[in-house]
Amino acid sequence: GNSVTQMEGPVTLSEEAFLTINCTYTATGYPSLFWYVQYPGEGLQLLLKATKADDKGSNKGFEATYRKETTSFHLEKGSVQVSDSAVYFCALRYSSASKIIFGSGTRLSIRP
Amino acid sequence: GAGVSQSPSNKVTEKGKDVELRCDPISGHTALYWYRQSLGQGLEFLIYFQGNSAPDKSGLPSDRFSAERTGGSVSTLTIQRTQQEDSAVYLCASSLLDNYEQYFGPGTRLTVT
């Protein structure tokens, strides 16, 4: 079946460090891929998305590229800030379906 | 404008009791979704409403779970005879149309003792 696997946390980094959170998926066909973020005490928010192979989604300094050959959608940021501390969810969705399939989430903590 | 709201924000109930969780979607959004976020299970889809169409109930874990959406707006998720494994954060989301970006509410944290 369709699924999303992301690296387990927690991930703890120092401010200005480089961030990578790995995400791979199993799916038939060509889903759209997403990263959602959940800041402490807030609801889930869409961070970025990519709808087809080789697309790069970007927002707030974060980037992820839809890699069909490796079925991956790794999240990266060149220089993290304390305010990036949150839980990050990788997800997929088919255009013909309504539900989003989420990964288990990765908790990121950035220390000053 | 106002986002998706959910109530209550926290609910503690005894095993075997029924609970109702409420979701107020963004005004004008025709699609509404319920998800559950539990430890060790991540986020899982429960049910989806789109306009007047029959809901997609494929994610409901058992017949103790049901949901309705009245007047195409507010939705209520009901869990009957709650069990400890029902403890989780229940998230509601809405979107303008199916396949558009989903906006999530803050969730209801349910604890079954």
JSON list of C-alpha atoms in Angstrom, two decimals, chain B residues 3-7 22-27 32 34 73-75 92 94:
[
{"chain": "B", "resi": 3, "resn": "GLY", "atom": "CA", "xyz": [-9.36, 29.45, 10.87]},
{"chain": "B", "resi": 4, "resn": "VAL", "atom": "CA", "xyz": [-10.64, 25.97, 11.64]},
{"chain": "B", "resi": 5, "resn": "SER", "atom": "CA", "xyz": [-11.74, 25.72, 15.24]},
{"chain": "B", "resi": 6, "resn": "GLN", "atom": "CA", "xyz": [-12.24, 22.64, 17.36]},
{"chain": "B", "resi": 7, "resn": "SER", "atom": "CA", "xyz": [-13.80, 22.04, 20.73]},
{"chain": "B", "resi": 22, "resn": "ARG", "atom": "CA", "xyz": [-16.73, 19.34, 17.32]},
{"chain": "B", "resi": 23, "resn": "CYS", "atom": "CA", "xyz": [-15.16, 20.99, 14.30]},
{"chain": "B", "resi": 24, "resn": "ASP", "atom": "CA", "xyz": [-16.05, 24.37, 12.80]},
{"chain": "B", "resi": 25, "resn": "PRO", "atom": "CA", "xyz": [-14.48, 24.62, 9.36]},
{"chain": "B", "resi": 26, "resn": "ILE", "atom": "CA", "xyz": [-13.45, 27.79, 7.60]},
{"chain": "B", "resi": 27, "resn": "SER", "atom": "CA", "xyz": [-16.53, 29.53, 6.23]},
{"chain": "B", "resi": 32, "resn": "LEU", "atom": "CA", "xyz": [-13.97, 18.62, 5.73]},
{"chain": "B", "resi": 34, "resn": "TRP", "atom": "CA", "xyz": [-10.93, 14.23, 10.35]},
{"chain": "B", "resi": 73, "resn": "SER", "atom": "CA", "xyz": [-20.69, 23.22, 7.91]},
{"chain": "B", "resi": 74, "resn": "VAL", "atom": "CA", "xyz": [-20.07, 22.05, 11.47]},
{"chain": "B", "resi": 75, "resn": "SER", "atom": "CA", "xyz": [-19.00, 18.45, 11.97]},
{"chain": "B", "resi": 92, "resn": "CYS", "atom": "CA", "xyz": [-10.03, 18.47, 11.77]},
{"chain": "B", "resi": 94, "resn": "SER", "atom": "CA", "xyz": [-11.14, 21.89, 5.79]}
]
